[in-house]
XYZ file of C-alpha atoms in Angstrom:
559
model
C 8.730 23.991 -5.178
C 8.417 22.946 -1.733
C 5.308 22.016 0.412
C 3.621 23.564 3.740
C 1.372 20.491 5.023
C -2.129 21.823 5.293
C -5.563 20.197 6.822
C -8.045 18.982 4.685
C -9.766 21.809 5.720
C -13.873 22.094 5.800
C -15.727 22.678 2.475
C -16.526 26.522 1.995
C -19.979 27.336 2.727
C -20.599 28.757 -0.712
C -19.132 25.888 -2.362
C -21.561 23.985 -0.115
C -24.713 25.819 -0.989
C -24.075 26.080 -4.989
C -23.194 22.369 -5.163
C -26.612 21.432 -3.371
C -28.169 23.686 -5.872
C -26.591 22.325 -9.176
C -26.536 19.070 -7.836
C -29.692 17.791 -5.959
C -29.179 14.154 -6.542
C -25.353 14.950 -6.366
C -22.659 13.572 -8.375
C -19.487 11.036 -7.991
C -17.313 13.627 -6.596
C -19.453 14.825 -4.401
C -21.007 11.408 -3.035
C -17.348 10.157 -2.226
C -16.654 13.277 0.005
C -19.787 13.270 1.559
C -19.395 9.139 2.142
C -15.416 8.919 2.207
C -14.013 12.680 3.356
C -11.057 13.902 2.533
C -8.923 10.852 0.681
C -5.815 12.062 1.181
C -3.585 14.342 3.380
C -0.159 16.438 2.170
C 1.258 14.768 4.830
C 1.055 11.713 2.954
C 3.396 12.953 -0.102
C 5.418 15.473 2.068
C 8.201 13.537 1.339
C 8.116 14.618 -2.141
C 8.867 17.703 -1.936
C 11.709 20.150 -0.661
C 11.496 21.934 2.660
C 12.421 25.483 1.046
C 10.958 26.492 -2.096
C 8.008 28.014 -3.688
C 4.981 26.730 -2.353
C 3.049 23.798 -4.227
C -0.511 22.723 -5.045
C -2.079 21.225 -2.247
C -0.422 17.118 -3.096
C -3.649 15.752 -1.235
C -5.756 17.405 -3.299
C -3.709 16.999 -6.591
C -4.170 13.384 -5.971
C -7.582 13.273 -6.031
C -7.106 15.369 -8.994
C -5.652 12.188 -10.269
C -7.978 9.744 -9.754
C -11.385 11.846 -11.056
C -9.184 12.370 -14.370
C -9.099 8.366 -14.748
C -12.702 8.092 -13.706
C -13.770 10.683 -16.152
C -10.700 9.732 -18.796
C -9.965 13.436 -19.095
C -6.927 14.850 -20.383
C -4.496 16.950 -18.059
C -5.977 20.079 -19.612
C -9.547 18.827 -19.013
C -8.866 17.863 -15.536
C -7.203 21.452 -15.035
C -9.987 22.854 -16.198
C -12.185 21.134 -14.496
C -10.975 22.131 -11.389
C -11.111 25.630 -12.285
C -14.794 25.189 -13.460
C -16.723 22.600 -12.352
C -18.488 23.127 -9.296
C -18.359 19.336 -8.330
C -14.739 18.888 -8.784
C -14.699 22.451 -6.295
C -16.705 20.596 -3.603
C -14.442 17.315 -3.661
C -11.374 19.687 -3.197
C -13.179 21.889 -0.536
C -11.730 24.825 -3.047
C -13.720 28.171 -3.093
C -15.936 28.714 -5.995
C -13.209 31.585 -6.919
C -10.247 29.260 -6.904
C -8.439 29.458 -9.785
C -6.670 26.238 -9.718
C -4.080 25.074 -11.140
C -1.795 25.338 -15.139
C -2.190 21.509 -15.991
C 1.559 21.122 -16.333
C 1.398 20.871 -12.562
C -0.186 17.112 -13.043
C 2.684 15.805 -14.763
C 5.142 17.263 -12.561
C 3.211 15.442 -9.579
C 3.170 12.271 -11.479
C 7.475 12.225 -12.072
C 7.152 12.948 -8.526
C 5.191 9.991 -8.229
C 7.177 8.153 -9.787
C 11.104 8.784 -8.471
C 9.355 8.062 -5.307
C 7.642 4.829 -6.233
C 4.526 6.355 -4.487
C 2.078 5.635 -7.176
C 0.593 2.860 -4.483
C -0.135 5.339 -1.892
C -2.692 6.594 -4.294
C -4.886 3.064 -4.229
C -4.154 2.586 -0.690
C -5.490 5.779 0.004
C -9.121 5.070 -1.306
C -8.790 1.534 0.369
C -7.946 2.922 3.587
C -10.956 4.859 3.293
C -13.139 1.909 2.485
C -12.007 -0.053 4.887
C -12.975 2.809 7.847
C -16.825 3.001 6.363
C -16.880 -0.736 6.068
C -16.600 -1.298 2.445
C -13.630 -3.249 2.177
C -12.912 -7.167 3.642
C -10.293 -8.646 2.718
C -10.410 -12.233 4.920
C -13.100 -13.730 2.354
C -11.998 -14.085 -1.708
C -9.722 -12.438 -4.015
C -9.073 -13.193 -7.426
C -6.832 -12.031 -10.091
C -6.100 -12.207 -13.773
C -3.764 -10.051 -16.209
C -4.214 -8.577 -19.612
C -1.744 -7.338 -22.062
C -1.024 -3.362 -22.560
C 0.560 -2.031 -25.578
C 3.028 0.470 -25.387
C 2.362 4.420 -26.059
C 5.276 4.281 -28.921
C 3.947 2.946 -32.119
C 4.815 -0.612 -33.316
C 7.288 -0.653 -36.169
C 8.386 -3.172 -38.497
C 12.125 -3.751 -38.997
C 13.490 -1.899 -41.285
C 11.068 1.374 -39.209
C 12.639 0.048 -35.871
C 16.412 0.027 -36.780
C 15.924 3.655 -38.784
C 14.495 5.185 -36.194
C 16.972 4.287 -33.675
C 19.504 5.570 -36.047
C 17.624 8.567 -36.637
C 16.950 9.148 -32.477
C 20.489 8.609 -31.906
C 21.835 11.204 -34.428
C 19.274 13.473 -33.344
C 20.694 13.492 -30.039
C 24.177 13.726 -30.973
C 22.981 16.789 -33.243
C 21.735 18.492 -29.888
C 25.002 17.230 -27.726
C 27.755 17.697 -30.662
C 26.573 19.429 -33.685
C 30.326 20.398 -34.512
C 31.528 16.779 -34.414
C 28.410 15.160 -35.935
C 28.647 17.643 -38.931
C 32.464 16.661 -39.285
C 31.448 12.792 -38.862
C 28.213 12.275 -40.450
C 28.441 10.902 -44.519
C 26.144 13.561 -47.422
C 23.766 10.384 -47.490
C 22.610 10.233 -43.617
C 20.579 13.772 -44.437
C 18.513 12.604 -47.327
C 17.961 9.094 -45.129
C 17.791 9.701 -41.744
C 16.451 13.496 -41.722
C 12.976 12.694 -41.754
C 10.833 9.955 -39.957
C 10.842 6.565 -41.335
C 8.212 5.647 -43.171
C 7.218 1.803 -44.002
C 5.812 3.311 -46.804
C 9.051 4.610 -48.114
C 11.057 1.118 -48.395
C 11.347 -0.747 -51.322
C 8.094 -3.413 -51.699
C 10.272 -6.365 -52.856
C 12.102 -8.430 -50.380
C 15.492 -8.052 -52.440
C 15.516 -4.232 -51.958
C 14.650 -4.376 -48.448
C 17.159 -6.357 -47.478
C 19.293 -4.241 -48.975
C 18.096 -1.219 -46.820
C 18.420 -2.986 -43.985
C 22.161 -3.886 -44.629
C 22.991 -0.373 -45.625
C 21.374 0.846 -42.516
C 23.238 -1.338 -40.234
C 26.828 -0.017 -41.924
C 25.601 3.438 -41.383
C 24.616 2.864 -37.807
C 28.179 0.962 -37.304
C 29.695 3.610 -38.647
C 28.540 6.405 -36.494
C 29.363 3.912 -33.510
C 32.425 3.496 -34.058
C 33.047 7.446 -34.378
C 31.353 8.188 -31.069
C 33.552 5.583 -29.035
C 36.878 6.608 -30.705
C 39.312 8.404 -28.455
C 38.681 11.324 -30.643
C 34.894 11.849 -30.014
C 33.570 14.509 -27.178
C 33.528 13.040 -23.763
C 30.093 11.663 -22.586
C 28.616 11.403 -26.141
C 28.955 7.346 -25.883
C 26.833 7.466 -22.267
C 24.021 9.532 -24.019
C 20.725 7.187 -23.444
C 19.695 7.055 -27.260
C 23.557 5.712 -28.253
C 23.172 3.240 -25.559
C 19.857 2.112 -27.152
C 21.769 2.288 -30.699
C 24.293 -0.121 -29.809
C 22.256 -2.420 -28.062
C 19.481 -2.667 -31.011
C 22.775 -3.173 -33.427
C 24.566 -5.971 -31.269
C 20.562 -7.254 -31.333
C 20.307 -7.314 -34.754
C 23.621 -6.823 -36.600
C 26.938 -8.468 -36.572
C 30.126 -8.042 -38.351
C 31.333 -10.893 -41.174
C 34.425 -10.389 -43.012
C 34.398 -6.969 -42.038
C 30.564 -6.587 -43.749
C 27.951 -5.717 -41.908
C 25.366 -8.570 -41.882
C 21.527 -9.020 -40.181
C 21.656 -11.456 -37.448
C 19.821 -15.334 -38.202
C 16.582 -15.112 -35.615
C 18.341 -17.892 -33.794
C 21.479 -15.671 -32.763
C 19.462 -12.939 -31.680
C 18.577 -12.063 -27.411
C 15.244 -13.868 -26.029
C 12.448 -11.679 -25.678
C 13.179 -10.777 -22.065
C 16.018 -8.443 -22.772
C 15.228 -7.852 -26.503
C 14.207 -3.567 -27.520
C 10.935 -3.443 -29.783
C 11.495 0.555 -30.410
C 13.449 2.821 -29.635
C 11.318 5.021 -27.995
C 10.287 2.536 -25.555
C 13.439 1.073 -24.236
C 11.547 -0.807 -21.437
C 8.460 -2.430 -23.541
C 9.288 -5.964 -24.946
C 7.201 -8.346 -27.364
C 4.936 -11.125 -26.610
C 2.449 -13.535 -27.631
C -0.528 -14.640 -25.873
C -2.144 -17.188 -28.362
C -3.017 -15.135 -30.854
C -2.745 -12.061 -29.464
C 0.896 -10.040 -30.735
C 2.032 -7.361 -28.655
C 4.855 -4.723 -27.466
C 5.010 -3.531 -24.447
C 3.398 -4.435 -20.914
C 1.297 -6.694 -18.603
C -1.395 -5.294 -15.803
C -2.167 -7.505 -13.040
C -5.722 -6.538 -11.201
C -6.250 -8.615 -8.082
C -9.929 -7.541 -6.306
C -12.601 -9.008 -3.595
C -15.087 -10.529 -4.776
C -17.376 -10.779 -1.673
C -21.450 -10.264 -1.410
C -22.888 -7.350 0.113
C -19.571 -5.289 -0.775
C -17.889 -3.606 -3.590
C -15.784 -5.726 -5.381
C -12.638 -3.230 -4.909
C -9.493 -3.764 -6.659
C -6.745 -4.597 -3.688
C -3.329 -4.837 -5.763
C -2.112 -4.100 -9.020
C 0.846 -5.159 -10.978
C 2.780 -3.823 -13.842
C 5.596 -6.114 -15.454
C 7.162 -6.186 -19.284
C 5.067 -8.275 -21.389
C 7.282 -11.136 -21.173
C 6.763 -12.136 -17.665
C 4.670 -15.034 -17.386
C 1.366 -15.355 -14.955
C 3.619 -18.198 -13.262
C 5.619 -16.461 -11.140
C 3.283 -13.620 -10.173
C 1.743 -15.271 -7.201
C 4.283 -14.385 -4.823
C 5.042 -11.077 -5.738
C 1.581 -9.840 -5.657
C 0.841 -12.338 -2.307
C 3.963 -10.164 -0.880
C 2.383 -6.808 -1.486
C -1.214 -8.128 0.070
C 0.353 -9.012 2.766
C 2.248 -5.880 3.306
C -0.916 -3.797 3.047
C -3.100 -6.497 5.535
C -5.191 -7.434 2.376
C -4.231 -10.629 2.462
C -7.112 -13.296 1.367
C -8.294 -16.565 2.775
C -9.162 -17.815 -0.987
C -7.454 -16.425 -4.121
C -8.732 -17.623 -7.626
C -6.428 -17.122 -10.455
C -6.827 -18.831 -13.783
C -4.424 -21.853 -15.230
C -1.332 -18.975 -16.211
C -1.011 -18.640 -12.455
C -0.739 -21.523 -10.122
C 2.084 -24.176 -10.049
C 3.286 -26.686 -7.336
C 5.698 -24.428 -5.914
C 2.923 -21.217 -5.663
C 0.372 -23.339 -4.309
C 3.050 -24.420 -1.397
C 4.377 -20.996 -0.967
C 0.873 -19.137 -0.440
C -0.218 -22.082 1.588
C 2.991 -21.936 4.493
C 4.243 -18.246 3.756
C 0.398 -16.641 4.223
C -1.870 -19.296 5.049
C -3.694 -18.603 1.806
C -5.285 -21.145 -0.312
C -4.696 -20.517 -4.276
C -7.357 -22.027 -6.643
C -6.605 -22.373 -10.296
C -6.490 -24.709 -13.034
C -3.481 -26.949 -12.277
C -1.503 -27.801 -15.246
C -2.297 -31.626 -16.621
C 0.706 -34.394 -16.170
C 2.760 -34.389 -19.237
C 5.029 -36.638 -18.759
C 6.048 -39.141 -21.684
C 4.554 -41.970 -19.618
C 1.694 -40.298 -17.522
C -1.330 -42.812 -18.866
C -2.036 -46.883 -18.289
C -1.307 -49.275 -16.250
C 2.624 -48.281 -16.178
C 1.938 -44.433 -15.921
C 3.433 -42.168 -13.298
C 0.825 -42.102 -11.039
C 0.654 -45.827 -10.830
C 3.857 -46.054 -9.140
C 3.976 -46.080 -5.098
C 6.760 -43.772 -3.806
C 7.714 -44.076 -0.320
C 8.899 -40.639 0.941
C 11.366 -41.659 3.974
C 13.026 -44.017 2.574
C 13.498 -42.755 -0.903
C 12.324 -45.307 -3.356
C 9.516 -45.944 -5.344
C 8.169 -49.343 -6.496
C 6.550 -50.011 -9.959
C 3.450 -51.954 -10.444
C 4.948 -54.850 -10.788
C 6.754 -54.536 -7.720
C 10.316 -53.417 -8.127
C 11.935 -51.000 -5.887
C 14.043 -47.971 -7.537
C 17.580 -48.471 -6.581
C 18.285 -44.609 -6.920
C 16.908 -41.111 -5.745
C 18.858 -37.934 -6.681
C 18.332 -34.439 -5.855
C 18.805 -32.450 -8.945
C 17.446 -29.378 -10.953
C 14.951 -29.674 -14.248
C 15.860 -27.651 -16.983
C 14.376 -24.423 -15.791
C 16.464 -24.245 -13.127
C 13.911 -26.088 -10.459
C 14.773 -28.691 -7.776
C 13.305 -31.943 -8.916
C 14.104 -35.212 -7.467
C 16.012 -38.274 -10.526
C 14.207 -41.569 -9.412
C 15.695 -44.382 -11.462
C 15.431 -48.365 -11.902
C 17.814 -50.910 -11.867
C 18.379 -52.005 -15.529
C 19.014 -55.745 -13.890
C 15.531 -55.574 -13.025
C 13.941 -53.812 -15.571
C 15.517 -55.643 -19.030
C 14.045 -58.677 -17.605
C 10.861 -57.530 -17.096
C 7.839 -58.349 -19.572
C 6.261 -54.651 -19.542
C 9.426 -53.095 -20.332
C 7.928 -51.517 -23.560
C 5.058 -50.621 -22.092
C 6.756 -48.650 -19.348
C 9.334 -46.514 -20.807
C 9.192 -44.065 -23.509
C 12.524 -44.737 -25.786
C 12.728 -48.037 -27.817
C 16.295 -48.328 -26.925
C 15.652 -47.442 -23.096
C 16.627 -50.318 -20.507
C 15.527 -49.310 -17.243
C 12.613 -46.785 -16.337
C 13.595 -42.967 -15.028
C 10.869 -40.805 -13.143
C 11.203 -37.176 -12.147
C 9.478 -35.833 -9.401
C 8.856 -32.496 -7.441
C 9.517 -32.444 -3.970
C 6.993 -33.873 -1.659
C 5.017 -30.920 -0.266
C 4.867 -29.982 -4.035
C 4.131 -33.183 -5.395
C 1.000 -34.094 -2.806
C -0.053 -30.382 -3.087
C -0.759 -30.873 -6.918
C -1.793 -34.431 -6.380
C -4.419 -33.094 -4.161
C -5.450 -30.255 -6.475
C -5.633 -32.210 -9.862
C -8.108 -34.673 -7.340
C -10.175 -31.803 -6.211
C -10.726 -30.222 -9.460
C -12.046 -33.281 -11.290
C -15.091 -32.409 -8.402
C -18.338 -30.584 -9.492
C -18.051 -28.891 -5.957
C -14.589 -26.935 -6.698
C -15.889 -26.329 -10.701
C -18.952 -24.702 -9.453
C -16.902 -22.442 -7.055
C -14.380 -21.813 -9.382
C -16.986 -20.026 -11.577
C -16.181 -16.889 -8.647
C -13.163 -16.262 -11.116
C -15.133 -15.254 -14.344
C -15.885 -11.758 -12.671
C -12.611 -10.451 -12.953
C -12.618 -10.256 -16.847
C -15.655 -7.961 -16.052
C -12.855 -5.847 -13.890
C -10.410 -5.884 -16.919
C -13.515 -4.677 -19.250
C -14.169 -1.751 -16.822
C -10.871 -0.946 -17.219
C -10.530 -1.035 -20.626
C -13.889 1.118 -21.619
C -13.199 3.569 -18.514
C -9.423 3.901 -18.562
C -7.825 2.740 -21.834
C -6.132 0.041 -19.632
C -4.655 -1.645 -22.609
C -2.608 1.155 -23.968
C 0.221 2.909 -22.463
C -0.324 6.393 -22.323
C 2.893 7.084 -21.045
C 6.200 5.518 -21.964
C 8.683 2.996 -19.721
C 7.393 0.522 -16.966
C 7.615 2.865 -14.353
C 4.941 5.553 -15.699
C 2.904 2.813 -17.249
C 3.034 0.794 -13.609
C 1.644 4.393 -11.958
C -1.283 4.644 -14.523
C -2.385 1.100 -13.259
C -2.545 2.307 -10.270
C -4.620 5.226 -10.526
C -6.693 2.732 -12.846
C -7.906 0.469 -10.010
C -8.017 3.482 -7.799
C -10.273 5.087 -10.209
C -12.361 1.561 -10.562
C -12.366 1.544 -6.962
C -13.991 4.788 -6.297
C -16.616 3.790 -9.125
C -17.552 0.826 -7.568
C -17.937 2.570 -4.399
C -20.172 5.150 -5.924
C -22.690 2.253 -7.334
C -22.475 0.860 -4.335
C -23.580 3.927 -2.298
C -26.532 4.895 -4.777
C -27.710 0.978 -4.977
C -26.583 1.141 -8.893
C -26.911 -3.187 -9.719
C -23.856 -4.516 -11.044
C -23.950 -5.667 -14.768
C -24.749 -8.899 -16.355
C -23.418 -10.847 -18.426
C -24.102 -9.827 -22.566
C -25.708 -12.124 -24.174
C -26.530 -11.955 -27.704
C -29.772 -12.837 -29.610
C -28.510 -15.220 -31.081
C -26.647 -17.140 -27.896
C -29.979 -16.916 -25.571
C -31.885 -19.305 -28.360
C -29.054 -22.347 -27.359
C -30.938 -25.296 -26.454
C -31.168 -26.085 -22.594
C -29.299 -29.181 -23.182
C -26.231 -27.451 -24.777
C -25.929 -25.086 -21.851
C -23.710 -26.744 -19.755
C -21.479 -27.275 -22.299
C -21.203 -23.500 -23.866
C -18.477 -21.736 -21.790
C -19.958 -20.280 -18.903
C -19.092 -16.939 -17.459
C -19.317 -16.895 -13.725
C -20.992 -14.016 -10.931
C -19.867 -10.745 -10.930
């Protein structure tokens, strides 16, 4: 299909007059066009779309289309016909009441065109932009951010389901691709096994059986690999995406001893990062968040949080669920600052900020990142002899103990996680004669005392912070940050934000999009009709707590 850029075009009279009738105090839809006009343009997704072809649905409109199916969670056969009968929906659109609109297969083509694109942004920037022209949106003030897990749309299997099923998806396939070969290949017992779904159900209870499932499923599945990569097998079967998956899920969790297939010992398998859960999500990945077990993703909302405006969601970020809070700073500083809705404050929680974040958001955007810095932990970090009670003279390299000895070393290196860290270390001359020796270092066998150290903007930028934070001034402030669970919550109840209803990163990433767009034009709606944000809960129980217990009860901060 190809698309013809059209105006957004005036609202039909009729559509005008029938609205006002059904709607006297009005409705979402029709508030935001009245307050915000049209949201988007084609012009904006005209790169989508061929120049010859049949024509398309209006893309301006179909994104709005988008965004009122979050806000209302509706299906993309309720948001279809929604357009085609609701008169509010008609009014947002500036469609004629006798517009039939649209088959709802037309939404998911617009979202895979979404997608190849990597345009899913354009959609929150649109209502942003929007904001920002009525005067909704500032951006100079605070932001704060916090993630939450997502699980992914493919059910969670156990082992024995997981390693079936990608024997059974991979056959499948090759039943579609090379049903001549496969019948010539596959052995009488894959039918009765692999025919139907797996089924935890269906496995042996005790642990001696199951184990012996799960060894004669990993011979079958070696089997059929090595038929599809022989020279004899039909070109292109081997590049087919569910045979990839197969042989990475078997080098994951199989290998070969004595020629016998065997499971892999937990400590031989990949780390989490590049390890497959399912099958049928080859992107999602397990994690663990204290107690929390999932497969599949992480959201990151980052929103204002200033008085007398909306607190709008600026930036959102979808990663596996293995990447930690850690090194999300920069990336979501970097698309702030590409947008110009860059903060003066950002408050993150204690998964967020390290040395090297705090630094980088300081001299790469002048921003200043609050969060929980994490406590020394260092072998020797308390008493007289701790870290902190040694003097370190930056330009000329040393450091001198309590006692007064100068280091006679000072070493550039990397820590263990790849970092640069500086190797400060004593002379053991000095240090076997000294009386403290015990109490200084942390081995019983140890002769001299060794300190690591970040660099020097890092190290006085988390000196400074831990000293700050003891302060009752930055705790009070800090309470700002509590309001972005309520963001999460909102997203949860209104969008289903922790489940995937699509499958891979890059669908899931575009439904977090149209999430906080969908928040966003929410919050502008209770903003425009004076709707008071919502408290806190607090249970019957919880408001009878003593007055003196108060400040000790974990306190959620303003909205």
């Amino acid at each position: 299909m190809s698309m013809q850029p059209s105006g957004p075009g005036e609202i039909p009279v009729e559509t005008v007059r029938v609205a006002r009738a059904a709607f006297p105090k009005g409705s979402l839809a029709i508030r935001v066009r009245d307050e915000l006009g049209p949201l988007f343009t084609d012009e904006e997704f005209a790169d989508l779309f061929p120049a010859r072809g049949k024509p398309a649905w209006s893309p301006g409109r179909l994104a709005l289309v988008l965004v009122l199916q979050f806000v209302e969670g509706l299906t993309d056969r309720q948001a279809a016909e929604a357009v085609r009968a609701r008169i509010d929906f008609k009014y947002a659109l500036a469609l004629e009441l006798t517009d039939p609109g649209f088959d709802f297969s037309v939404l998911s083509e617009f979202r895979d065109r979404l997608i190849e694109a990597e345009a899913g942004r354009r959609v929150l920037d649109g209502i942003l932009a929007a904001a920002r022209e009525k005067g909704l949106l500032k951006t100079a003030g605070r932001a704060r951010t916090d993630s939450t897990h997502v699980q992914s749309a493919a059910r969670e299997l156990c082992w024995l389901e997981m390693v079936a099923e990608t024997l059974r998806s991979a056959l499948n396939t090759l039943a579609q691709a090379a049903p001549d070969w496969l019948v010539e290949v596959a052995e009488p017992e894959w039918f009765r096994h692999y025919a139907t779904r797996a089924e935890d159900s269906r496995f042996p209870k005790g642990q001696v059986g199951r184990e012996e499932v799960g060894r004669r499923i990993g011979a079958d599945g070696m089997r059929l690999l090595e038929a599809v990569f022989s020279p004899r097998a039909p070109a292109g079967l081997r590049e087919l995406e569910p045979v990839q998956i197969l042989r990475q899920m078997w080098v994951q969790h199989f290998h070969l001893t004595g020629g016998e297939v065997r499971r892999r010992d937990p400590k031989d398998r990949p780390p989490g990062a590049t390890r497959l859960v399912t099958p049928y999500d080859p992107e999602a990945r397990g994690s663990k968040k204290r107690d929390i077990l999932w497969d599949g993703y992480k959201a990151h909302l980052t929103e204002t949080c200033e008085p007398d405006t909306p607190n709008l969601i600026t930036n959102v970020a979808t990663t596996d669920a293995t990447v930690p809070d850690s090194v999300m700073a920069g990336p979501i500083h970097a698309s702030l600052a590409e947008r110009d809705c860059l903060p003066g404050e950002h408050w993150v929680d204690a998964g967020y900020p390290n040395a090297a974040q705090v630094v980088a958001a300081r001299s790469e955007h002048g921003i200043a990142l609050h969060g929980p810095m994490a406590a020394n932990t260092t072998a020797q970090k308390d008493g007289p002899y701790g870290q902190d009670a040694f003097t370190i003279d930056w330009d000329k390299q040393q450091v001198t103990c309590p006692d007064g000895i100068t280091s006679t070393q000072w070493h550039h290196r990397h820590s263990q996680h790849g970092q640069p860290v500086i190797r400060v270390r004593f002379n053991p001359a000095d240090c076997r004669t000294c009386t403290h020796l015990r109490d200084c270092v942390s081995s019983p066998k140890a002769e001299r005392r060794e300190i690591t150290l970040r660099h020097r903007a890092e190290h006085e930028a988390v000196q400074a912070a831990r000293t700050e934070q003891q302060t009752d001034v930055w705790k009070e402030r800090y309470k700002i940050r509590a309001g972005v669970e309520g963001t999460i919550s909102q997203g949860l109840q209104r969008c289903g934000l922790r489940r995937s209803r699509y499958r891979g990163l890059a669908k899931t990433s575009l439904q977090h999009q149209l999430t906080g767009a969908a928040i966003n034009l929410t919050r502008i709606d209770a903003h425009l009709t004076g709707t008071p944000r919502a408290r806190t809960r607090t249970s019957h129980f919880a408001a009878l707590r003593p007055a003196d217990q108060v400040d000790g009860a974990k306190q959620q901060g303003p909205n």
